[in-house]
XYZ file of C-alpha atoms in Angstrom:
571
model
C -20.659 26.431 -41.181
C -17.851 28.906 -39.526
C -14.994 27.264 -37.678
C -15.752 30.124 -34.929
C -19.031 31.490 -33.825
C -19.671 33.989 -31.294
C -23.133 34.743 -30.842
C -24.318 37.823 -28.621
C -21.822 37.481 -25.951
C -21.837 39.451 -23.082
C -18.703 39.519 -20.121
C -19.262 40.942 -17.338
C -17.203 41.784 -14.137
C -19.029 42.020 -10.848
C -17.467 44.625 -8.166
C -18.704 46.612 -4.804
C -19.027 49.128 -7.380
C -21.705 47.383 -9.252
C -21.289 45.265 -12.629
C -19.013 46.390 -15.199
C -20.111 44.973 -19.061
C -16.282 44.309 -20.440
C -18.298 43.004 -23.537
C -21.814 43.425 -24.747
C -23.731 41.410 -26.940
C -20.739 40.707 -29.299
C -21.275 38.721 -32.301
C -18.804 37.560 -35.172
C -17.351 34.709 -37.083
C -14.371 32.777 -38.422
C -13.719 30.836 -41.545
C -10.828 28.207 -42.243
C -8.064 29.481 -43.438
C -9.167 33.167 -42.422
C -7.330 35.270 -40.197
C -9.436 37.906 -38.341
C -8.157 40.883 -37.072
C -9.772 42.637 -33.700
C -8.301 46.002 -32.762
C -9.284 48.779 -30.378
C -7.994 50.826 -27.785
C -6.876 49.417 -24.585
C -9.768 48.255 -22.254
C -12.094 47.807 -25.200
C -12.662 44.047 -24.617
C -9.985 42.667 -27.042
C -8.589 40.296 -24.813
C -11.755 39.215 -22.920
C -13.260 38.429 -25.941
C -10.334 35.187 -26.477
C -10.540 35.073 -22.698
C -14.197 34.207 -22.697
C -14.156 32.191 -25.524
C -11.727 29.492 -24.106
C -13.079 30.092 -20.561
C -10.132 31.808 -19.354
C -11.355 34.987 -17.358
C -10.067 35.850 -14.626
C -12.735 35.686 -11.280
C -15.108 37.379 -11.166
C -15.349 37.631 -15.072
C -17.327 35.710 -16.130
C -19.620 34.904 -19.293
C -23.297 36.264 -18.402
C -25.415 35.611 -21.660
C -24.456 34.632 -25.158
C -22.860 31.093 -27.141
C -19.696 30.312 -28.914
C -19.514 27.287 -31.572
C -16.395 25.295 -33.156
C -16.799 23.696 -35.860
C -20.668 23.250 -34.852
C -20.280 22.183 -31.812
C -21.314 24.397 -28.752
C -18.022 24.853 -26.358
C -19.657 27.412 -23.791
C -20.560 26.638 -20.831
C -18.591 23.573 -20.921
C -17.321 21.873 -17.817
C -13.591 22.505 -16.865
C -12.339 18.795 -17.595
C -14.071 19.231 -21.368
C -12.477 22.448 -21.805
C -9.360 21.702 -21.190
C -9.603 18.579 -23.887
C -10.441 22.337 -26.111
C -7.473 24.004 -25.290
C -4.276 23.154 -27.155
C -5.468 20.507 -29.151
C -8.592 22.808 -31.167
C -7.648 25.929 -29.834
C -3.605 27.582 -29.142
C -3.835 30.603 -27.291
C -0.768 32.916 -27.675
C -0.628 34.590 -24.734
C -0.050 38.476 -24.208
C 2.430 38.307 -21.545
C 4.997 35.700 -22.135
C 6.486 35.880 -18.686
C 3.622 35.258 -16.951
C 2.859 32.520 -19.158
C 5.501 30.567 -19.034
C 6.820 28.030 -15.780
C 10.054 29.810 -14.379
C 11.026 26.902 -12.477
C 10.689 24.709 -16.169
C 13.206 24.555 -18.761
C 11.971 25.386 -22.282
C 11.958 21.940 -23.310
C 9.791 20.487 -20.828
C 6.922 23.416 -21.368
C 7.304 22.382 -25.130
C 7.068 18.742 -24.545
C 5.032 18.952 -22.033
C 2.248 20.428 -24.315
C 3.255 18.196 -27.348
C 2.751 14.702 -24.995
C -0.744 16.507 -23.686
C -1.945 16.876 -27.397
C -0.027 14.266 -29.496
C 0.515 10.362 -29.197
C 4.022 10.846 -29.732
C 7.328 9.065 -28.185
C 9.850 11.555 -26.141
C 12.265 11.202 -28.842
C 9.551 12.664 -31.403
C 8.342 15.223 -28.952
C 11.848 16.303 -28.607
C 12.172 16.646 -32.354
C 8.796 18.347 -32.722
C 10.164 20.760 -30.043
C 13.395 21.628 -32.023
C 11.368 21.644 -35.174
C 9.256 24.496 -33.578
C 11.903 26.515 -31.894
C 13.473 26.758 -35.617
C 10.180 27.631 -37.026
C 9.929 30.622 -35.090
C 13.249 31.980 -35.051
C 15.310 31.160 -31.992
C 19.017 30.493 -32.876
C 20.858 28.144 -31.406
C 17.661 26.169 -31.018
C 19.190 22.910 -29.496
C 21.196 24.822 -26.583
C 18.023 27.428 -26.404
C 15.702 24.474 -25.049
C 17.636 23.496 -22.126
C 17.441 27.043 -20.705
C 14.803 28.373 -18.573
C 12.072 30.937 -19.415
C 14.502 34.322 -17.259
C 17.881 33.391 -19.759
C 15.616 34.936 -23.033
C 14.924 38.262 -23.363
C 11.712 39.584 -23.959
C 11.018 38.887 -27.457
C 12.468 35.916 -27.530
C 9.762 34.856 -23.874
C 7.081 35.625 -26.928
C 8.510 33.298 -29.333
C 8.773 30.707 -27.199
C 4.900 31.538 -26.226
C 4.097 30.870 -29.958
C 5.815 27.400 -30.420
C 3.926 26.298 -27.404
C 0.542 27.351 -28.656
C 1.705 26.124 -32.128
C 2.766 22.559 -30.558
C -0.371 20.767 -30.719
C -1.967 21.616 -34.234
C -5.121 23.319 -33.219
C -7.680 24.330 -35.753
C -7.763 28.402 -34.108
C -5.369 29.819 -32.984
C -6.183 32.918 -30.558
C -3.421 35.522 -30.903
C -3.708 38.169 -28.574
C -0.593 40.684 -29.624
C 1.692 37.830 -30.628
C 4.373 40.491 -32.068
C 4.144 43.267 -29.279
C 7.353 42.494 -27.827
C 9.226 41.353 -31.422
C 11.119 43.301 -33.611
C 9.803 44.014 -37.065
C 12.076 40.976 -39.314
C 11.150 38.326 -36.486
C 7.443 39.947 -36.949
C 7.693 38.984 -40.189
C 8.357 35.623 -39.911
C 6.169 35.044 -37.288
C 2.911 36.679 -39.010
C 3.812 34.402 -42.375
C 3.902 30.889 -40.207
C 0.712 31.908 -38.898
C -0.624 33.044 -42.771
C 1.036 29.815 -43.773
C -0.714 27.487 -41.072
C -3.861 29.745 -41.956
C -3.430 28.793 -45.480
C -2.036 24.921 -45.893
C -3.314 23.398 -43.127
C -6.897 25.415 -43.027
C -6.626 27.088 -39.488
C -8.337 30.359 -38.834
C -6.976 33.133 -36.526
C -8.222 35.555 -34.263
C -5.350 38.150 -34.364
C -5.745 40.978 -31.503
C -3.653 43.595 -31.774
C -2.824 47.180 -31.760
C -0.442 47.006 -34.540
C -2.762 48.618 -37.968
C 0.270 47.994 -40.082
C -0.020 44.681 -38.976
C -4.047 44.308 -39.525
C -3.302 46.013 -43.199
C -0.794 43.204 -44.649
C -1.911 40.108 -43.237
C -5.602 39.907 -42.341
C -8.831 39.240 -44.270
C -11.016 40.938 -42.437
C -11.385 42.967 -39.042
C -13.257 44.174 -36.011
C -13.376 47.097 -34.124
C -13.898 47.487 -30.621
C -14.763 50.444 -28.702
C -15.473 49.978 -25.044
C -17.005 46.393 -25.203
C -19.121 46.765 -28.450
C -18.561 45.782 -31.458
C -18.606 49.357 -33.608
C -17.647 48.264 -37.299
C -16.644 44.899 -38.844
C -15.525 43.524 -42.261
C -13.409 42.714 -44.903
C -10.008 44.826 -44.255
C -9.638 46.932 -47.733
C -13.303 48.301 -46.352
C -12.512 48.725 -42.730
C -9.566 50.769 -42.828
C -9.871 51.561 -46.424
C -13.339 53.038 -46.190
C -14.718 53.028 -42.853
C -17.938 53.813 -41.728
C -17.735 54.416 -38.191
C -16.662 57.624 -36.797
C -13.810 56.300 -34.033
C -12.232 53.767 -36.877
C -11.632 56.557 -38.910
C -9.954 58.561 -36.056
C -8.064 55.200 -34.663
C -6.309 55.006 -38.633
C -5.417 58.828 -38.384
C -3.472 57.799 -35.698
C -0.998 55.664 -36.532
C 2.528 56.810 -36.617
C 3.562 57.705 -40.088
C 6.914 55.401 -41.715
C 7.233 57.906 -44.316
C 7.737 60.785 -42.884
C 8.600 63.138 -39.536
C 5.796 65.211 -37.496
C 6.111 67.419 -35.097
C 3.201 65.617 -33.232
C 1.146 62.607 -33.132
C -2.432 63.403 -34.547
C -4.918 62.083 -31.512
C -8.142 60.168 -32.048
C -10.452 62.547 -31.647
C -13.868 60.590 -31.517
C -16.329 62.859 -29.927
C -17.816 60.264 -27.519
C -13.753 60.009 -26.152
C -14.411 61.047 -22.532
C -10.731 60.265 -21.828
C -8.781 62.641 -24.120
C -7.335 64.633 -22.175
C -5.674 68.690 -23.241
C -1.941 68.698 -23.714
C -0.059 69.462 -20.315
C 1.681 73.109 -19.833
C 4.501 72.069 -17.947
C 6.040 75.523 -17.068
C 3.276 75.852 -14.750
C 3.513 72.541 -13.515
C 5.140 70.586 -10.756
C 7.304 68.675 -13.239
C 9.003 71.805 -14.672
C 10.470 72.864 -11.197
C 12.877 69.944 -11.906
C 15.682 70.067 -9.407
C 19.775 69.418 -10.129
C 19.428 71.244 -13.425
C 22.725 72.598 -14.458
C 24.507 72.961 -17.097
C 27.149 70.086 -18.520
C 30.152 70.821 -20.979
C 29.824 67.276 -22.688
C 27.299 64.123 -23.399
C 25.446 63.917 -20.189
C 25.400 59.882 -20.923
C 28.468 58.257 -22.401
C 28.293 54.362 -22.892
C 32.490 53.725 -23.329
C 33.057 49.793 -24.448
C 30.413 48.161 -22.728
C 30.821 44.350 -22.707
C 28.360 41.918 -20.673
C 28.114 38.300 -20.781
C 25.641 35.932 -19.065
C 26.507 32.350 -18.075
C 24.333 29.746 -19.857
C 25.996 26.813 -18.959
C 27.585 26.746 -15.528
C 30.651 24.618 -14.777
C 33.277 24.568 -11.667
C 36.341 24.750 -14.286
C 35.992 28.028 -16.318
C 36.902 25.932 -19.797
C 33.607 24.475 -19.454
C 31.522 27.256 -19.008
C 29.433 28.389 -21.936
C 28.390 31.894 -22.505
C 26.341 34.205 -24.124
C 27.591 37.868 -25.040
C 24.470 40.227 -24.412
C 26.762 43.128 -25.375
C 29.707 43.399 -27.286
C 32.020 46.337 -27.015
C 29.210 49.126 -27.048
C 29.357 52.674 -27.243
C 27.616 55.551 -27.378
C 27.156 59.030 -26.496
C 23.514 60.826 -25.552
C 23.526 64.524 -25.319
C 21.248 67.081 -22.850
C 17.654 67.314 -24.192
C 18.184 64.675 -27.084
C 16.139 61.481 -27.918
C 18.245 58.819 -28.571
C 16.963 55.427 -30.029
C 18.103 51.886 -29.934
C 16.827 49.444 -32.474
C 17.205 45.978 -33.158
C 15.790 42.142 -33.243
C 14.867 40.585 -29.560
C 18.050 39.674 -28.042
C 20.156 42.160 -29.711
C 21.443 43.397 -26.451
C 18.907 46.699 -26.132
C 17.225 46.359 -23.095
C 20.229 44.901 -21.901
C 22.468 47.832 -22.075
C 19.202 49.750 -20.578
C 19.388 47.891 -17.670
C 23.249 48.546 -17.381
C 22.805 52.274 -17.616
C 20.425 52.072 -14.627
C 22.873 50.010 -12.495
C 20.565 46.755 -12.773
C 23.443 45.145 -14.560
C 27.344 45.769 -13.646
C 28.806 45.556 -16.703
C 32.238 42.998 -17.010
C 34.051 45.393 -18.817
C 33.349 49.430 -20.228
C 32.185 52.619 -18.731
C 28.775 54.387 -18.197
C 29.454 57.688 -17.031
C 26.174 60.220 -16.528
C 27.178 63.933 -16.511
C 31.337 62.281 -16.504
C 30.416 59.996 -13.236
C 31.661 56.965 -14.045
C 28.213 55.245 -12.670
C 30.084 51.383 -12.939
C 32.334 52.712 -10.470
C 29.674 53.671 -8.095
C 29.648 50.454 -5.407
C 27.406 51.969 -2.905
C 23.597 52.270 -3.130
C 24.218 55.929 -0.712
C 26.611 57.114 -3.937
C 24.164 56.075 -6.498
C 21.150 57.231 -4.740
C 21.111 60.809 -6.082
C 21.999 59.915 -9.467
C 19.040 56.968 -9.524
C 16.121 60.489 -9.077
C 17.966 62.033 -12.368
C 17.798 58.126 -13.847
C 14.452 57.031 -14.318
C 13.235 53.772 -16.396
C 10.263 52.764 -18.038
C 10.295 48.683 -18.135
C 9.381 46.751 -21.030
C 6.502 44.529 -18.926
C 3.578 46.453 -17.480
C 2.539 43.255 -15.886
C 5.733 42.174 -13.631
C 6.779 45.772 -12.731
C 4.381 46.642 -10.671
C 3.518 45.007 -7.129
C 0.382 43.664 -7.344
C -0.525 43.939 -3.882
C -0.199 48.038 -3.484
C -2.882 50.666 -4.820
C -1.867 52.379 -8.082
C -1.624 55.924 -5.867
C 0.851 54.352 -3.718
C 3.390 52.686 -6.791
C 3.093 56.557 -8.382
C 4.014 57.616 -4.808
C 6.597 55.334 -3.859
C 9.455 57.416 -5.534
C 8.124 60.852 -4.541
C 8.056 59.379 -0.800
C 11.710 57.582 -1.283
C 13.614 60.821 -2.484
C 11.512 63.321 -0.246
C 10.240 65.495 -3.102
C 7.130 67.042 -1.651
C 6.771 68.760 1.431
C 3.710 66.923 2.473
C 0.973 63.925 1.399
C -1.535 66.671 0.916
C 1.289 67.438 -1.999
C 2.119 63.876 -2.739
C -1.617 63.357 -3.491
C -1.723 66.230 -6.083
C 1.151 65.517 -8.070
C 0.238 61.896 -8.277
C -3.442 62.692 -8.774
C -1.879 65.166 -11.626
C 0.221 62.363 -13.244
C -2.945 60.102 -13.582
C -4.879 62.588 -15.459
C -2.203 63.528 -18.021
C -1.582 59.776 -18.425
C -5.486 59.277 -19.440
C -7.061 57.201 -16.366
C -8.099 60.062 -14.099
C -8.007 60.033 -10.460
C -10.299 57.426 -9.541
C -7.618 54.924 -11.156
C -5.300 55.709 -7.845
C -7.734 53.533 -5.436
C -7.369 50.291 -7.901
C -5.143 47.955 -7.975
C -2.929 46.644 -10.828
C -4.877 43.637 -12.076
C -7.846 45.567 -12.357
C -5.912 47.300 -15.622
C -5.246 46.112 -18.963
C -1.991 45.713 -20.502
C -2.037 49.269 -22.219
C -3.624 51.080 -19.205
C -0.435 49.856 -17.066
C 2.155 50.917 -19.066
C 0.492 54.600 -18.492
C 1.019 53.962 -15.130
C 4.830 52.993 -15.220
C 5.111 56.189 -16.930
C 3.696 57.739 -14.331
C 5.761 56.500 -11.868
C 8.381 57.033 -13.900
C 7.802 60.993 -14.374
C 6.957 61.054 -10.761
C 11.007 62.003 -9.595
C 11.159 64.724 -12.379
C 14.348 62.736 -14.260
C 16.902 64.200 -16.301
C 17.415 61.141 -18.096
C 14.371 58.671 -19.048
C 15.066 55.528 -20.193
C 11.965 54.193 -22.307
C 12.374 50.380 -22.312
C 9.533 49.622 -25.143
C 7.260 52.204 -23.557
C 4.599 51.721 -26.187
C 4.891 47.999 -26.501
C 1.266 47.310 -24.812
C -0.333 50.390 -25.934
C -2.915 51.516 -28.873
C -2.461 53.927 -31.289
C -4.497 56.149 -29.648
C -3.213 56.237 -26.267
C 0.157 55.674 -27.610
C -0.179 59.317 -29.670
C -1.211 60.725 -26.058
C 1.485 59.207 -24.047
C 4.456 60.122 -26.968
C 3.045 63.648 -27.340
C 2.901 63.381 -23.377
C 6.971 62.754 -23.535
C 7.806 65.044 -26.648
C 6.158 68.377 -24.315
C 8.436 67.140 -21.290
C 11.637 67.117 -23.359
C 10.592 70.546 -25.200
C 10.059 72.310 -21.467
C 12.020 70.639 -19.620
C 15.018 69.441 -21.384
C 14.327 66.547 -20.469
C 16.899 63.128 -22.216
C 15.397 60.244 -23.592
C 16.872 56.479 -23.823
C 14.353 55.308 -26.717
C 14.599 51.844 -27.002
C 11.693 49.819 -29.397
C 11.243 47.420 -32.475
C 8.244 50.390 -33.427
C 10.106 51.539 -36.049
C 7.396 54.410 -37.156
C 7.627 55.345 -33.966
C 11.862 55.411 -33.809
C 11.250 57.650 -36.243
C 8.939 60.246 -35.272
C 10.757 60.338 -31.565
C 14.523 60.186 -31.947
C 17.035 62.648 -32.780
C 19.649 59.749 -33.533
C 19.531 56.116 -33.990
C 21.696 52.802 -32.923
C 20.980 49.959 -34.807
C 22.091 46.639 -32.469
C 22.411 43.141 -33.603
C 23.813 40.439 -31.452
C 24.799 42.560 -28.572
C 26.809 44.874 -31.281
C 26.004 48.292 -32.684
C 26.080 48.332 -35.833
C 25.549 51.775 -36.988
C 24.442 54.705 -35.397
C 22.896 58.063 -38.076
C 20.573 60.432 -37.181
C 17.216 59.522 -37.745
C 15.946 60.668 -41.376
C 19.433 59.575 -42.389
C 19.220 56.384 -41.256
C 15.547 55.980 -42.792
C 16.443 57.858 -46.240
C 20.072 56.212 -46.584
C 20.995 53.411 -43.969
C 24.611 52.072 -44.371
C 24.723 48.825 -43.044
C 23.032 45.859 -44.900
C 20.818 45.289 -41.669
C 19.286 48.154 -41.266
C 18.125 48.466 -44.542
C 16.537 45.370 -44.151
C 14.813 46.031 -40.356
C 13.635 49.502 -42.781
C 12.550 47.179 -45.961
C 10.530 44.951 -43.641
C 8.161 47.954 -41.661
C 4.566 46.894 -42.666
C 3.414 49.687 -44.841
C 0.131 51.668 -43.561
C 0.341 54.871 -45.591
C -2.094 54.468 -48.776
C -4.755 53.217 -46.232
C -4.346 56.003 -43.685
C -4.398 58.680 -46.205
C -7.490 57.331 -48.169
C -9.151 57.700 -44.609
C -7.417 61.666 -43.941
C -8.740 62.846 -47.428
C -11.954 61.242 -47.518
């Protein structure tokens, strides 16, 4: 008898539109102690598969026809007071989105202990130490001051980590992991991925694992499905699967992953035949993007980051001697020339996105410089001064889900900056270009009338990109762009950026724990650690030869992909 069984199930999501099948007729199991990969491209049903199984879709979705057994017993179709006695205690979801998942107005420690009480007969004192025990396990420092904070004092990563010691908390038997490591740099991946191999292993707890991530799939699964729009295509033991697959679109998904090993000029595309949305690369010269206004020619770095230090309160006080502080960044500097792709690397809560957000004026920094083509931006006080610079400064955000209001059309958040800067003539204009940015992003026109929720995680990054090409920048600043996305779409989208900064010049910010893709994107590299830089080489240098004693071991830890992909290429 599995611990998991899915038999024939079938999601669907009623609209005006008709009834769209997010799933159909999907059917697979899970053993103890087995850790099950699912992978596919974004909207191929990944997530509403653990959705569905714990009864978690969002209205309309719902579960039209099929069962799903634990341990024997049948948990579909449950009533909501017996399902909830499921979750936590049999089955720990790990969330995607670790903002949205957590309480902002809760401090870490009660989420943790809230979950531990819920699922444990344990005293407060014990819950508390079960809490610290967990926030060690995966990887926050400073674990006893960490738990008093609330959910907006981490940074990304860190959100996720917390996400995992509350779906860790009360001992379930599954554990649902859909992209646990998305937003987590590749040593904190590591340790992540072994506690759940090690829970897997000693305590007989199988995993469904959904993810993106092959390298991932390759070192720590047993076996894995493939998705490809709502059916199940090819599934089994992982040396088969992306050693020797037999389906046409798992072959071309493993010929897309970024290579660790070595530089290409391009990302190879999936190119499944039955792909209706691969789209031909864009010729910019001929398009609206490549009559890019303000371009002129600089003697210099167009960005220069000159000292930078920030620090955030953690622990306020009215007498400054009792006031506690963490420093996000720590005397940082940098230079980024016209038409280069500069990359920051680094654990969650190095300081990255952090000195991102500082470039575009989110942050004012408490010390340092920022100058963009030798304005000193930090000295900039009025939003009229900065307002010209902010069309040449564009940012791609790290969260698809939270920067995006959820209440306008996706035509109208592409549109938004076009209208605010006044870079069309007219709508009929404003509706091309955006109409033109949809297309080249992979979700076609239609995708303007929707509205954000009715996207995955992967499909609205593409449209923060979007938006974000939308004011032709000189400068993009790529806050984990590829975070949420596949390797398919992710190939589109980087080949997508790597054509804009051929024709147009355009300057890249690069900042992601993708390693692979560091690599096949950046001209130079700044390795960050505790809101310092460490080193900064350009890129093969860094990869063949690092310097510092951390960044050879962020390079020792990438999970290795190579022999499997190029089994697939020769065969």
């Amino acid at each position: 008898m599995s611990l998991l069984e899915v038999k024939n199930l079938r999601i669907e999501y009623p609209s005006r539109h008709g009834v769209h099948a997010a799933v159909k007729s999907l059917s697979f199991n899970i053993e103890r102690g087995e850790i099950v990969g699912v992978v596919g491209e974004s909207g191929a049903g990944k997530s509403t598969v653990g959705n569905g199984i714990i009864d978690l879709l969002s209205p309309p979705g719902h579960v039209a026809s099929g069962e799903v057994f634990l341990d024997g017993e049948k948990i579909s179709g449950l009533s909501p007071e017996a399902m909830r006695s499921v979750r936590g205690s049999k089955i720990g979801f790990i969330f995607q989105d670790p903002m949205t998942s957590l309480n902002p107005l809760f401090t870490v420690e009660q989420q943790l202990t809230e979950t531990i009480h819920a699922n444990m007969e344990v005293s407060d004192k014990e819950a508390y130490q079960r809490a610290l025990s967990l926030m060690q396990q995966v990887g926050i420092p400073q674990p006893e001051n960490r738990l008093k904070q609330y959910p907006h004092q981490f940074s990304g990563g860190m959100r996720q980590r917390v996400v995992i010691a509350i779906a860790l908390a009360g001992e379930p038997d599954l554990i649902i992991a859909d992209e646990p490591t998305t937003a987590l740099d590749v040593s904190i991946q590591d340790q992540i991925l072994n506690l759940i191999r090690e829970l897997c292993i000693e305590k007989n707890v199988g995993c469904m694992l959904v993810t993106h991530d092959m390298g991932v799939v390759s070192n720590v699964t047993d076996r894995v499905a493939v998705m490809y729009r709502g059916d199940l295509v090819e599934f089994g033991p992982t040396s088969k699967v992306l050693g020797d697959p037999d389906h046409p679109y798992t072959r071309s998904l493993i010929s897309a992953v970024p290579r660790s090993d070595v530089k290409l000029a391009r990302f190879p595309l999936v190119s499944y035949i039955e792909k209706a949305e691969a789209t031909s690369s864009l010729d910019v010269k001929n398009h609206w993007l490549g009559q890019s206004q303000d371009q002129r020619e600089y003697q210099g770095a167009l960005l220069k980051v000159d000292n930078v230090n920030l620090r955030f309160i953690t622990k306020d006080s009215l007498f400054e001697s009792r006031r506690e502080y963490v420093q996000a960044s720590d005397n940082v500097s940098f230079e980024v020339h016209e038409g280069e792709t500069f990359g920051l690397v680094g654990e969650s809560g190095s300081g990255k996105s952090t000195i991102a957000r500082v470039i575009a004026g989110l942050y004012q920094p408490n010390s340092g410089q920022v100058s963009f083509e030798g304005i000193d931006l930090t000295a900039l006080t009025s939003e009229k001064a900065r307002r010209p610079l902010r069309r040449q400064m564009q940012m791609v955000f790290q969260n698809p889900y939270t920067s995006m209001n959820p209440r306008m059309k996706i035509f109208d958040i592409i549109a938004e900056p076009i209208r605010f800067h006044k870079l069309t003539a007219n709508e009929a204009q404003t509706r091309q270009v955006v109409n033109d940015l949809l297309e080249h992003v992979g979700l076609g026109v239609m995708a303007g009338v929707k509205y954000p929720h009715e996207f995955s995680g992967g499909q609205r990054q593409r449209i923060s990109i979007a938006r974000a090409l939308a004011t032709r920048p000189r400068l993009l600043i790529c806050d984990e762009p590829t975070s949420a996305l596949d390797v398919s779409v992710q190939a589109q989208i980087l080949n997508l950026l790597k054509d804009l900064q051929s024709e147009l010049n355009l300057t890249m910010l690069f900042i992601s724990h993708d390693l692979p893709v560091i690599r096949q994107m950046c001209d130079r590299v700044g390795v960050m650690k505790m809101g310092q830089l460490l080193e900064v080489a350009p890129t093969e240098q860094l990869f063949n030869s690092p310097t510092h004693e951390y960044s050879r071991q962020l390079i020792s830890l990438m999970p290795e992909f190579t022999g499997l992909r190029e089994q697939v290429m020769s065969a």
